[in-house]
């Protein structure tokens, strides 16, 4: 019985570790380049992945709120933000004008089939993931309320201490 218990604990630990890494999904940048999600990085520093859509008002509010303090975040922590659009292929032409209109300074990736979103088990957006400098997922959050970006930067600050 004891052996079964420890085997179960070991299996649970392995599953937890396996889920901590980003899945390998191929996305496109706005200029058509291919990016493998399991290679996303920030030179050993934390990074944020923020899932959004052009039609999602809370997503747009979140990305706009972060953009107001993003330069400060980068200066303080070195963090990088990847904004991942889940707009379907026929609406993907709306992404660049939205990003340009808001002046968002993020690297934008296109998940037109929601493969990355699905691989991470994400049901609703906005959805934010914080990864440490090794690409391990250390924090997840869905939804957005004004001021929620403060909790996000606190998680990043904990990683750079």
Tab-separated table of N, CA and C in Angstrom:
chain	number	residue	atom	x	y	z
A	1	UNK	N	0.826	-1.191	0.000
A	1	UNK	CA	0.000	0.000	0.000
A	1	UNK	C	0.876	1.263	0.000
A	2	UNK	N	1.902	1.214	0.799
A	2	UNK	CA	2.808	2.358	0.900
A	2	UNK	C	3.498	2.611	-0.443
A	3	UNK	N	3.903	1.536	-1.120
A	3	UNK	CA	4.568	1.642	-2.415
A	3	UNK	C	3.625	2.285	-3.443
A	4	UNK	N	2.367	1.877	-3.448
A	4	UNK	CA	1.371	2.458	-4.364
A	4	UNK	C	1.221	3.945	-4.094
A	5	UNK	N	1.153	4.323	-2.826
A	5	UNK	CA	1.014	5.728	-2.457
A	5	UNK	C	2.172	6.554	-3.009
A	6	UNK	N	3.400	6.089	-2.796
A	6	UNK	CA	4.562	6.843	-3.262
A	6	UNK	C	4.655	6.862	-4.782
A	7	UNK	N	4.229	5.784	-5.422
A	7	UNK	CA	4.194	5.758	-6.881
A	7	UNK	C	3.204	6.792	-7.402
A	8	UNK	N	2.044	6.859	-6.778
A	8	UNK	CA	1.039	7.857	-7.174
A	8	UNK	C	1.565	9.276	-6.982
A	9	UNK	N	2.213	9.524	-5.870
A	9	UNK	CA	2.782	10.856	-5.608
A	9	UNK	C	3.823	11.195	-6.677
A	10	UNK	N	4.665	10.243	-7.017
A	10	UNK	CA	5.687	10.475	-8.048
A	10	UNK	C	5.049	10.761	-9.404
A	11	UNK	N	4.000	10.025	-9.759
A	11	UNK	CA	3.306	10.255	-11.028
A	11	UNK	C	2.656	11.630	-11.062
A	12	UNK	N	2.016	12.014	-9.983
A	12	UNK	CA	1.391	13.338	-9.908
A	12	UNK	C	2.450	14.425	-10.059
A	13	UNK	N	3.583	14.246	-9.427
A	13	UNK	CA	4.662	15.230	-9.529
A	13	UNK	C	5.166	15.338	-10.965
A	14	UNK	N	5.308	14.192	-11.648
A	14	UNK	CA	5.786	14.221	-13.032
A	14	UNK	C	4.780	14.899	-13.948
A	15	UNK	N	3.509	14.632	-13.756
A	15	UNK	CA	2.476	15.264	-14.577
A	15	UNK	C	2.494	16.767	-14.349
A	16	UNK	N	2.626	17.185	-13.108
A	16	UNK	CA	2.683	18.613	-12.799
A	16	UNK	C	3.845	19.299	-13.482
A	17	UNK	N	5.002	18.659	-13.501
A	17	UNK	CA	6.175	19.228	-14.152
A	17	UNK	C	5.959	19.290	-15.659
A	18	UNK	N	5.390	18.222	-16.225
A	18	UNK	CA	5.174	18.189	-17.667
A	18	UNK	C	4.245	19.313	-18.114
A	19	UNK	N	3.261	19.644	-17.310
A	19	UNK	CA	2.319	20.688	-17.671
A	19	UNK	C	2.896	22.083	-17.468
A	20	UNK	N	4.030	22.178	-16.808
A	20	UNK	CA	4.618	23.482	-16.525
A	20	UNK	C	5.313	24.080	-17.737
A	21	UNK	N	5.582	23.262	-18.741
A	21	UNK	CA	6.243	23.748	-19.951
A	21	UNK	C	5.214	24.170	-20.996
A	22	UNK	N	5.600	25.085	-21.852
A	22	UNK	CA	4.717	25.491	-22.947
A	22	UNK	C	4.626	24.379	-23.986
A	23	UNK	N	3.436	24.139	-24.512
A	23	UNK	CA	3.299	23.132	-25.564
A	23	UNK	C	3.925	23.624	-26.873
A	24	UNK	N	4.255	22.691	-27.748
A	24	UNK	CA	4.858	23.020	-29.042
A	24	UNK	C	3.757	23.188	-30.086
A	25	UNK	N	3.427	24.429	-30.392
A	25	UNK	CA	2.422	24.760	-31.396
A	25	UNK	C	3.055	25.778	-32.338
A	26	UNK	N	2.735	25.697	-33.612
A	26	UNK	CA	3.278	26.649	-34.579
A	26	UNK	C	2.287	27.780	-34.790
A	27	UNK	N	2.758	29.009	-34.567
A	27	UNK	CA	1.958	30.213	-34.783
A	27	UNK	C	2.647	31.084	-35.827
A	28	UNK	N	1.977	32.139	-36.225
A	28	UNK	CA	2.550	33.116	-37.161
A	28	UNK	C	2.654	34.472	-36.468
A	29	UNK	N	3.642	35.247	-36.905
A	29	UNK	CA	3.721	36.640	-36.491
A	29	UNK	C	2.832	37.443	-37.441
A	30	UNK	N	2.642	38.717	-37.165
A	30	UNK	CA	1.806	39.543	-38.038
A	30	UNK	C	2.419	39.704	-39.421
A	31	UNK	N	3.739	39.536	-39.524
A	31	UNK	CA	4.367	39.641	-40.848
A	31	UNK	C	4.591	38.276	-41.496
A	32	UNK	N	3.924	37.220	-40.969
A	32	UNK	CA	3.914	35.925	-41.616
A	32	UNK	C	5.018	34.957	-41.246
A	33	UNK	N	5.904	35.333	-40.322
A	33	UNK	CA	6.964	34.416	-39.907
A	33	UNK	C	6.388	33.348	-38.981
A	34	UNK	N	7.002	32.177	-39.004
A	34	UNK	CA	6.573	31.055	-38.171
A	34	UNK	C	7.294	31.087	-36.828
A	35	UNK	N	6.556	30.816	-35.750
A	35	UNK	CA	7.114	30.783	-34.400
A	35	UNK	C	6.610	29.522	-33.707
A	36	UNK	N	7.544	28.775	-33.088
A	36	UNK	CA	7.168	27.603	-32.293
A	36	UNK	C	6.996	28.068	-30.842
A	37	UNK	N	5.843	27.785	-30.274
A	37	UNK	CA	5.535	28.302	-28.938
A	37	UNK	C	6.437	27.740	-27.843
A	38	UNK	N	6.951	26.530	-28.028
A	38	UNK	CA	7.831	25.974	-27.001
A	38	UNK	C	9.216	26.613	-27.014
A	39	UNK	N	9.471	27.511	-27.973
A	39	UNK	CA	10.754	28.218	-28.010
A	39	UNK	C	10.617	29.683	-27.589
A	40	UNK	N	9.411	30.100	-27.178
A	40	UNK	CA	9.253	31.474	-26.705
A	40	UNK	C	10.161	31.678	-25.507
A	41	UNK	N	10.827	32.825	-25.477
A	41	UNK	CA	11.763	33.092	-24.386
A	41	UNK	C	12.001	34.588	-24.279
A	42	UNK	N	12.804	34.936	-23.279
A	42	UNK	CA	13.159	36.334	-23.055
A	42	UNK	C	14.565	36.421	-22.479
A	43	UNK	N	15.499	35.724	-23.098
A	43	UNK	CA	16.913	35.769	-22.669
A	43	UNK	C	17.081	35.506	-21.179
A	44	UNK	N	16.393	34.511	-20.656
A	44	UNK	CA	16.535	34.149	-19.246
A	44	UNK	C	15.710	34.984	-18.293
A	45	UNK	N	14.926	35.899	-18.806
A	45	UNK	CA	14.072	36.744	-17.960
A	45	UNK	C	12.614	36.307	-18.121
A	46	UNK	N	11.756	36.668	-17.160
A	46	UNK	CA	10.346	36.279	-17.252
A	46	UNK	C	9.657	36.881	-18.480
A	47	UNK	N	8.602	36.194	-18.920
A	47	UNK	CA	7.779	36.737	-19.992
A	47	UNK	C	6.319	36.401	-19.744
A	48	UNK	N	5.473	37.202	-20.368
A	48	UNK	CA	4.023	37.096	-20.212
A	48	UNK	C	3.434	36.735	-21.568
A	49	UNK	N	2.443	35.847	-21.555
A	49	UNK	CA	1.675	35.538	-22.752
A	49	UNK	C	0.237	35.944	-22.460
A	50	UNK	N	-0.285	36.849	-23.261
A	50	UNK	CA	-1.627	37.378	-23.048
A	50	UNK	C	-2.496	37.041	-24.253
A	51	UNK	N	-3.489	36.179	-24.045
A	51	UNK	CA	-4.408	35.792	-25.113
A	51	UNK	C	-5.519	36.823	-25.234
A	52	UNK	N	-5.790	37.247	-26.472
A	52	UNK	CA	-6.803	38.271	-26.716
A	52	UNK	C	-7.470	38.039	-28.062
A	53	UNK	N	-8.513	38.825	-28.326
A	53	UNK	CA	-9.152	38.855	-29.638
A	53	UNK	C	-9.589	40.296	-29.897
A	54	UNK	N	-9.666	40.646	-31.166
A	54	UNK	CA	-10.032	42.035	-31.507
A	54	UNK	C	-11.408	42.398	-30.977
A	55	UNK	N	-12.319	41.441	-30.913
A	55	UNK	CA	-13.693	41.683	-30.487
A	55	UNK	C	-13.888	41.643	-28.977
A	56	UNK	N	-12.842	41.306	-28.226
A	56	UNK	CA	-12.926	41.128	-26.766
A	56	UNK	C	-12.582	42.433	-26.048
A	57	UNK	N	-13.604	43.125	-25.557
A	57	UNK	CA	-13.399	44.420	-24.892
A	57	UNK	C	-12.508	44.315	-23.648
A	58	UNK	N	-12.737	43.332	-22.741
A	58	UNK	CA	-11.836	43.234	-21.582
A	58	UNK	C	-10.381	42.973	-21.983
A	59	UNK	N	-10.196	42.191	-23.052
A	59	UNK	CA	-8.830	41.924	-23.541
A	59	UNK	C	-8.154	43.224	-23.964
A	60	UNK	N	-8.880	44.022	-24.715
A	60	UNK	CA	-8.330	45.276	-25.213
A	60	UNK	C	-8.040	46.246	-24.071
A	61	UNK	N	-8.919	46.273	-23.060
A	61	UNK	CA	-8.675	47.125	-21.888
A	61	UNK	C	-7.424	46.665	-21.149
A	62	UNK	N	-7.270	45.341	-21.005
A	62	UNK	CA	-6.106	44.810	-20.304
A	62	UNK	C	-4.814	45.166	-21.035
A	63	UNK	N	-4.757	44.892	-22.331
A	63	UNK	CA	-3.544	45.182	-23.085
A	63	UNK	C	-3.242	46.679	-23.132
A	64	UNK	N	-4.271	47.507	-23.163
A	64	UNK	CA	-4.063	48.961	-23.136
A	64	UNK	C	-3.551	49.414	-21.770
A	65	UNK	N	-4.106	48.848	-20.697
A	65	UNK	CA	-3.654	49.205	-19.342
A	65	UNK	C	-2.200	48.805	-19.147
A	66	UNK	N	-1.834	47.631	-19.624
A	66	UNK	CA	-0.443	47.188	-19.503
A	66	UNK	C	0.475	48.077	-20.336
A	67	UNK	N	0.019	48.479	-21.521
A	67	UNK	CA	0.879	49.300	-22.388
A	67	UNK	C	1.235	50.634	-21.735
A	68	UNK	N	0.359	51.136	-20.863
A	68	UNK	CA	0.638	52.405	-20.173
A	68	UNK	C	1.810	52.293	-19.210
A	69	UNK	N	2.055	51.101	-18.679
A	69	UNK	CA	3.139	50.901	-17.711
A	69	UNK	C	4.222	49.944	-18.218
A	70	UNK	N	4.066	49.490	-19.436
A	70	UNK	CA	4.957	48.455	-19.979
A	70	UNK	C	6.425	48.885	-19.985
A	71	UNK	N	6.709	50.098	-20.413
A	71	UNK	CA	8.100	50.557	-20.438
A	71	UNK	C	8.713	50.513	-19.042
A	72	UNK	N	7.930	50.887	-18.029
A	72	UNK	CA	8.410	50.837	-16.639
A	72	UNK	C	8.661	49.390	-16.224
A	73	UNK	N	7.747	48.492	-16.603
A	73	UNK	CA	7.915	47.075	-16.268
A	73	UNK	C	9.191	46.520	-16.886
A	74	UNK	N	9.426	46.852	-18.147
A	74	UNK	CA	10.608	46.364	-18.852
A	74	UNK	C	11.863	46.918	-18.184
A	75	UNK	N	11.868	48.200	-17.857
A	75	UNK	CA	13.033	48.807	-17.219
A	75	UNK	C	13.316	48.173	-15.854
A	76	UNK	N	12.252	47.882	-15.105
A	76	UNK	CA	12.420	47.332	-13.761
A	76	UNK	C	12.762	45.844	-13.758
A	77	UNK	N	12.092	45.046	-14.602
A	77	UNK	CA	12.202	43.588	-14.506
A	77	UNK	C	12.764	42.920	-15.757
A	78	UNK	N	12.781	43.633	-16.882
A	78	UNK	CA	13.208	43.028	-18.136
A	78	UNK	C	12.150	42.148	-18.777
A	79	UNK	N	10.932	42.167	-18.241
A	79	UNK	CA	9.857	41.302	-18.746
A	79	UNK	C	9.525	41.616	-20.203
A	80	UNK	N	9.021	40.611	-20.901
A	80	UNK	CA	8.548	40.768	-22.282
A	80	UNK	C	7.125	40.238	-22.338
A	81	UNK	N	6.291	40.852	-23.158
A	81	UNK	CA	4.919	40.378	-23.315
A	81	UNK	C	4.678	39.945	-24.748
A	82	UNK	N	4.158	38.728	-24.894
A	82	UNK	CA	3.680	38.223	-26.173
A	82	UNK	C	2.159	38.314	-26.140
A	83	UNK	N	1.583	39.023	-27.081
A	83	UNK	CA	0.128	39.100	-27.198
A	83	UNK	C	-0.289	38.100	-28.271
A	84	UNK	N	-1.150	37.150	-27.898
A	84	UNK	CA	-1.554	36.087	-28.816
A	84	UNK	C	-3.018	36.293	-29.199
A	85	UNK	N	-3.234	36.623	-30.456
A	85	UNK	CA	-4.587	36.816	-30.967
A	85	UNK	C	-5.198	35.467	-31.317
A	86	UNK	N	-6.435	35.266	-30.862
A	86	UNK	CA	-7.154	34.042	-31.238
A	86	UNK	C	-8.208	34.339	-32.301
A	87	UNK	N	-8.103	35.492	-32.943
A	87	UNK	CA	-9.032	35.808	-34.031
A	87	UNK	C	-8.935	34.745	-35.113
A	88	UNK	N	-10.075	34.348	-35.654
A	88	UNK	CA	-10.102	33.347	-36.722
A	88	UNK	C	-9.513	33.947	-37.998
A	89	UNK	N	-9.145	33.075	-38.929
A	89	UNK	CA	-8.438	33.486	-40.144
A	89	UNK	C	-9.147	34.611	-40.894
A	90	UNK	N	-10.475	34.565	-41.009
A	90	UNK	CA	-11.161	35.608	-41.777
A	90	UNK	C	-11.179	36.969	-41.062
A	91	UNK	N	-10.850	36.995	-39.752
A	91	UNK	CA	-10.793	38.265	-39.022
A	91	UNK	C	-9.368	38.709	-38.698
A	92	UNK	N	-8.382	37.906	-39.084
A	92	UNK	CA	-7.003	38.202	-38.715
A	92	UNK	C	-6.528	39.541	-39.296
A	93	UNK	N	-7.160	39.992	-40.371
A	93	UNK	CA	-6.790	41.280	-40.959
A	93	UNK	C	-7.158	42.460	-40.055
A	94	UNK	N	-7.906	42.218	-39.001
A	94	UNK	CA	-8.277	43.274	-38.046
A	94	UNK	C	-7.254	43.436	-36.924
A	95	UNK	N	-6.354	42.461	-36.786
A	95	UNK	CA	-5.411	42.469	-35.667
A	95	UNK	C	-4.396	43.602	-35.786
A	96	UNK	N	-3.712	43.709	-36.906
A	96	UNK	CA	-2.676	44.744	-37.064
A	96	UNK	C	-3.249	46.148	-36.900
A	97	UNK	N	-4.398	46.489	-37.533
A	97	UNK	CA	-4.951	47.831	-37.307
A	97	UNK	C	-5.277	48.104	-35.830
A	98	UNK	N	-5.775	47.090	-35.122
A	98	UNK	CA	-6.079	47.267	-33.693
A	98	UNK	C	-4.798	47.532	-32.905
A	99	UNK	N	-3.782	46.709	-33.142
A	99	UNK	CA	-2.504	46.852	-32.448
A	99	UNK	C	-1.886	48.218	-32.755
A	100	UNK	N	-1.883	48.603	-34.037
A	100	UNK	CA	-1.318	49.894	-34.433
A	100	UNK	C	-2.105	51.056	-33.840
A	101	UNK	N	-3.424	50.952	-33.847
A	101	UNK	CA	-4.283	52.011	-33.316
A	101	UNK	C	-4.022	52.257	-31.830
A	102	UNK	N	-3.808	51.172	-31.091
A	102	UNK	CA	-3.545	51.300	-29.650
A	102	UNK	C	-2.074	51.553	-29.348
A	103	UNK	N	-1.213	51.359	-30.337
A	103	UNK	CA	0.215	51.553	-30.111
A	103	UNK	C	0.815	50.510	-29.184
A	104	UNK	N	0.254	49.305	-29.187
A	104	UNK	CA	0.778	48.258	-28.308
A	104	UNK	C	2.179	47.849	-28.745
A	105	UNK	N	3.129	47.850	-27.801
A	105	UNK	CA	4.528	47.563	-28.132
A	105	UNK	C	4.897	46.082	-28.064
A	106	UNK	N	3.906	45.214	-28.050
A	106	UNK	CA	4.150	43.790	-27.837
A	106	UNK	C	4.457	43.048	-29.128
A	107	UNK	N	5.113	41.902	-28.967
A	107	UNK	CA	5.241	40.981	-30.089
A	107	UNK	C	3.898	40.259	-30.190
A	108	UNK	N	3.256	40.349	-31.349
A	108	UNK	CA	1.923	39.781	-31.527
A	108	UNK	C	2.021	38.506	-32.351
A	109	UNK	N	1.396	37.454	-31.836
A	109	UNK	CA	1.361	36.159	-32.513
A	109	UNK	C	-0.084	35.819	-32.848
A	110	UNK	N	-0.275	35.082	-33.934
A	110	UNK	CA	-1.616	34.763	-34.419
A	110	UNK	C	-1.900	33.277	-34.235
A	111	UNK	N	-2.930	32.993	-33.448
A	111	UNK	CA	-3.373	31.626	-33.167
A	111	UNK	C	-4.741	31.425	-33.827
A	112	UNK	N	-4.748	31.494	-35.161
A	112	UNK	CA	-6.005	31.550	-35.918
A	112	UNK	C	-6.870	30.298	-35.780
A	113	UNK	N	-6.286	29.173	-35.450
A	113	UNK	CA	-7.063	27.950	-35.247
A	113	UNK	C	-7.268	27.631	-33.766
A	114	UNK	N	-6.799	28.529	-32.889
A	114	UNK	CA	-6.857	28.338	-31.430
A	114	UNK	C	-6.118	27.078	-30.971
A	115	UNK	N	-5.113	26.648	-31.737
A	115	UNK	CA	-4.349	25.453	-31.361
A	115	UNK	C	-3.571	25.656	-30.056
A	116	UNK	N	-2.920	26.813	-29.919
A	116	UNK	CA	-2.137	27.120	-28.714
A	116	UNK	C	-3.075	27.258	-27.517
A	117	UNK	N	-4.152	27.988	-27.723
A	117	UNK	CA	-5.161	28.176	-26.670
A	117	UNK	C	-5.687	26.824	-26.199
A	118	UNK	N	-6.034	25.968	-27.128
A	118	UNK	CA	-6.580	24.641	-26.808
A	118	UNK	C	-5.526	23.772	-26.116
A	119	UNK	N	-4.281	23.821	-26.585
A	119	UNK	CA	-3.204	23.014	-26.001
A	119	UNK	C	-2.954	23.374	-24.540
A	120	UNK	N	-3.257	24.610	-24.178
A	120	UNK	CA	-3.087	25.051	-22.795
A	120	UNK	C	-4.365	24.872	-21.969
A	121	UNK	N	-5.420	24.397	-22.599
A	121	UNK	CA	-6.674	24.175	-21.879
A	121	UNK	C	-7.421	25.445	-21.536
A	122	UNK	N	-7.174	26.499	-22.299
A	122	UNK	CA	-7.813	27.787	-22.021
A	122	UNK	C	-9.231	27.780	-22.582
A	123	UNK	N	-10.184	28.175	-21.752
A	123	UNK	CA	-11.586	28.210	-22.154
A	123	UNK	C	-12.047	29.615	-22.528
A	124	UNK	N	-11.631	30.613	-21.738
A	124	UNK	CA	-12.105	31.980	-21.945
A	124	UNK	C	-10.934	32.952	-22.005
A	125	UNK	N	-11.176	34.084	-22.638
A	125	UNK	CA	-10.184	35.157	-22.688
A	125	UNK	C	-10.805	36.409	-22.080
A	126	UNK	N	-10.009	37.365	-21.634
A	126	UNK	CA	-8.546	37.370	-21.656
A	126	UNK	C	-7.974	36.308	-20.714
A	127	UNK	N	-6.821	35.806	-21.101
A	127	UNK	CA	-6.129	34.792	-20.317
A	127	UNK	C	-4.646	35.126	-20.352
A	128	UNK	N	-4.039	35.174	-19.178
A	128	UNK	CA	-2.638	35.573	-19.066
A	128	UNK	C	-1.832	34.456	-18.413
A	129	UNK	N	-0.656	34.223	-18.955
A	129	UNK	CA	0.291	33.249	-18.413
A	129	UNK	C	1.599	33.982	-18.149
A	130	UNK	N	2.203	33.717	-16.991
A	130	UNK	CA	3.535	34.235	-16.695
A	130	UNK	C	4.483	33.050	-16.697
A	131	UNK	N	5.586	33.200	-17.432
A	131	UNK	CA	6.622	32.164	-17.490
A	131	UNK	C	7.907	32.715	-16.871
A	132	UNK	N	8.629	31.834	-16.189
A	132	UNK	CA	9.912	32.257	-15.632
A	132	UNK	C	10.966	32.296	-16.743
A	133	UNK	N	12.187	32.613	-16.382
A	133	UNK	CA	13.255	32.752	-17.364
A	133	UNK	C	13.598	31.475	-18.104
A	134	UNK	N	13.128	30.328	-17.595
A	134	UNK	CA	13.372	29.045	-18.253
A	134	UNK	C	12.177	28.587	-19.079
A	135	UNK	N	11.144	29.421	-19.161
A	135	UNK	CA	9.966	29.068	-19.944
A	135	UNK	C	8.947	28.216	-19.213
A	136	UNK	N	9.117	28.069	-17.889
A	136	UNK	CA	8.153	27.313	-17.095
A	136	UNK	C	6.960	28.200	-16.747
A	137	UNK	N	5.767	27.662	-16.886
A	137	UNK	CA	4.559	28.404	-16.526
A	137	UNK	C	4.466	28.458	-15.005
A	138	UNK	N	4.445	29.677	-14.459
A	138	UNK	CA	4.410	29.830	-13.005
A	138	UNK	C	3.141	30.515	-12.503
A	139	UNK	N	2.347	31.072	-13.422
A	139	UNK	CA	1.130	31.776	-13.012
A	139	UNK	C	0.174	31.837	-14.190
A	140	UNK	N	-1.125	31.669	-13.893
A	140	UNK	CA	-2.176	31.766	-14.907
A	140	UNK	C	-3.326	32.572	-14.327
A	141	UNK	N	-3.979	33.333	-15.191
A	141	UNK	CA	-5.119	34.120	-14.734
A	141	UNK	C	-6.053	34.389	-15.908
A	142	UNK	N	-7.366	34.233	-15.668
A	142	UNK	CA	-8.299	34.576	-16.744
A	142	UNK	C	-9.227	35.691	-16.281
A	143	UNK	N	-9.743	36.426	-17.265
A	143	UNK	CA	-10.594	37.570	-16.976
A	143	UNK	C	-9.768	38.813	-16.739
A	144	UNK	N	-10.448	39.948	-16.727
A	144	UNK	CA	-9.750	41.200	-16.445
A	144	UNK	C	-10.682	42.175	-15.742
A	145	UNK	N	-10.177	42.754	-14.679
A	145	UNK	CA	-10.826	43.880	-14.021
A	145	UNK	C	-9.780	44.976	-13.910
A	146	UNK	N	-10.217	46.214	-13.916
A	146	UNK	CA	-9.282	47.331	-13.843
A	146	UNK	C	-8.354	47.157	-12.649
A	147	UNK	N	-7.057	47.310	-12.901
A	147	UNK	CA	-6.055	47.185	-11.852
A	147	UNK	C	-5.445	45.802	-11.731
A	148	UNK	N	-5.991	44.819	-12.434
A	148	UNK	CA	-5.473	43.444	-12.339
A	148	UNK	C	-4.029	43.339	-12.822
A	149	UNK	N	-3.597	44.302	-13.621
A	149	UNK	CA	-2.216	44.272	-14.109
A	149	UNK	C	-1.208	44.417	-12.965
A	150	UNK	N	-1.636	44.998	-11.832
A	150	UNK	CA	-0.735	45.121	-10.680
A	150	UNK	C	-0.376	43.754	-10.107
A	151	UNK	N	-1.351	42.850	-10.061
A	151	UNK	CA	-1.074	41.493	-9.598
A	151	UNK	C	-0.106	40.797	-10.562
A	152	UNK	N	-0.270	41.074	-11.831
A	152	UNK	CA	0.587	40.486	-12.853
A	152	UNK	C	2.046	40.904	-12.668
A	153	UNK	N	2.284	42.194	-12.491
A	153	UNK	CA	3.670	42.646	-12.327
A	153	UNK	C	4.248	42.166	-10.999
A	154	UNK	N	3.412	41.990	-9.982
A	154	UNK	CA	3.905	41.456	-8.714
A	154	UNK	C	4.440	40.040	-8.904
A	155	UNK	N	3.748	39.233	-9.709
A	155	UNK	CA	4.216	37.866	-9.990
A	155	UNK	C	5.563	37.913	-10.716
A	156	UNK	N	5.711	38.856	-11.636
A	156	UNK	CA	6.978	38.998	-12.362
A	156	UNK	C	8.073	39.451	-11.402
A	157	UNK	N	7.765	40.404	-10.531
A	157	UNK	CA	8.767	40.885	-9.566
A	157	UNK	C	9.272	39.764	-8.674
A	158	UNK	N	8.367	38.861	-8.276
A	158	UNK	CA	8.778	37.723	-7.443
A	158	UNK	C	9.805	36.864	-8.169
A	159	UNK	N	9.692	36.781	-9.484
A	159	UNK	CA	10.611	35.940	-10.261
A	159	UNK	C	11.992	36.563	-10.424
A	160	UNK	N	12.083	37.880	-10.374
A	160	UNK	CA	13.389	38.529	-10.597
A	160	UNK	C	14.106	38.887	-9.310
A	161	UNK	N	13.493	38.588	-8.174
A	161	UNK	CA	14.152	38.884	-6.881
A	161	UNK	C	15.358	38.024	-6.676
